[in-house]
Tab-separated table of C-alpha atoms in Angstrom:
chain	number	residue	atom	x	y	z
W	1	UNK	CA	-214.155	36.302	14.316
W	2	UNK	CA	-211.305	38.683	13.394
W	3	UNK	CA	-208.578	38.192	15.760
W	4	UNK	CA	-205.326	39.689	15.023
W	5	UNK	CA	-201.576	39.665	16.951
W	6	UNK	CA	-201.291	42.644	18.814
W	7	UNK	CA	-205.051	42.939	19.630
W	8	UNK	CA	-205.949	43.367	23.364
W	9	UNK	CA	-208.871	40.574	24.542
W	10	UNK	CA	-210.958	41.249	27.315
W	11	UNK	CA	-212.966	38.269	28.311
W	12	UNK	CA	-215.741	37.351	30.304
W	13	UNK	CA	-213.757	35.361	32.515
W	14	UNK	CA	-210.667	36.661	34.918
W	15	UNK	CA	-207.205	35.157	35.011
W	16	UNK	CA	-206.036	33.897	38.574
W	17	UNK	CA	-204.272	37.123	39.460
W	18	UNK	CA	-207.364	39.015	38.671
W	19	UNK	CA	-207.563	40.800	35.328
W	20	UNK	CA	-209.711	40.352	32.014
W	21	UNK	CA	-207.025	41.729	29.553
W	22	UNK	CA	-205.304	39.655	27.431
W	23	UNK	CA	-202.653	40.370	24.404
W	24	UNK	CA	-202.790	38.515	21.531
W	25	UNK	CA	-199.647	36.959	20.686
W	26	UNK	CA	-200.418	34.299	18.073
W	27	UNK	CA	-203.654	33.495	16.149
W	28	UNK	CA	-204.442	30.505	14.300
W	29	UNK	CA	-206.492	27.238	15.188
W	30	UNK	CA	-205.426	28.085	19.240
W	31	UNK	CA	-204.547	31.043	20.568
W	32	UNK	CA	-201.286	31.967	22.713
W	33	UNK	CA	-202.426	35.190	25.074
W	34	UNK	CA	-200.458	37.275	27.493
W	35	UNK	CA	-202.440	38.401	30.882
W	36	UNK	CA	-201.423	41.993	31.061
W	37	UNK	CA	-201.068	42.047	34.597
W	38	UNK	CA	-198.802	39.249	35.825
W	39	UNK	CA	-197.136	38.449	32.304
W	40	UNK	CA	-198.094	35.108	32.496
W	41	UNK	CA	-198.555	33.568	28.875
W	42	UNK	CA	-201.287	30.892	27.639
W	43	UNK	CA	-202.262	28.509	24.881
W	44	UNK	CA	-206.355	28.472	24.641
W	45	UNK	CA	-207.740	26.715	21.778
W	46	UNK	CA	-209.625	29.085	19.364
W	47	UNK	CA	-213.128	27.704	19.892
W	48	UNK	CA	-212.886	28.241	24.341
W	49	UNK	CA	-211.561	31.643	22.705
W	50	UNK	CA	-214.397	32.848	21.064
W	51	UNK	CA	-216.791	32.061	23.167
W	52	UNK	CA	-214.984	34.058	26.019
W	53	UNK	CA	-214.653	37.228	24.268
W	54	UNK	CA	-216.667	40.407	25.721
W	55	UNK	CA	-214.994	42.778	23.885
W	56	UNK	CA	-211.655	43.451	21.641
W	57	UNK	CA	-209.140	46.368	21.981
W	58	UNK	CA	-207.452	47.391	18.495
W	59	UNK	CA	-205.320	50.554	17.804
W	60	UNK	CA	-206.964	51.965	14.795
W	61	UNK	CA	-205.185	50.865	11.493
W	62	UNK	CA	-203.339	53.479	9.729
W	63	UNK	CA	-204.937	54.855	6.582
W	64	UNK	CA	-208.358	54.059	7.533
């Protein structure tokens, strides 16, 4: 799956405060995610990742 820094996560599952958006702060064999509402920052292994995802957020690239 292509996951980049900088790409917004929503997942199937909420955080404790509520929301489904996440911000991608670090990719690689675990993931380190920011909830968007409370600020509150997590390290999720890649595979509990994946699985979780519902749908990804990207601002298009430029030149495409």
């Amino acid at each position: 799956m292509d996951v980049r820094v900088g790409d917004v996560l929503e997942l199937k599952k909420a955080h404790p405060c509520g929301n489904h958006r996440f911000l991608v702060l670090r990719s690689g064999m675990d993931f380190r995610i920011r909830c968007l509402q409370c600020g509150r920052e997590v390290l999720v292994a890649r595979a509990k990742i994946e699985k979780n995802i519902k749908k990804i957020h990207r601002e298009s690239e430029p030149g495409l």
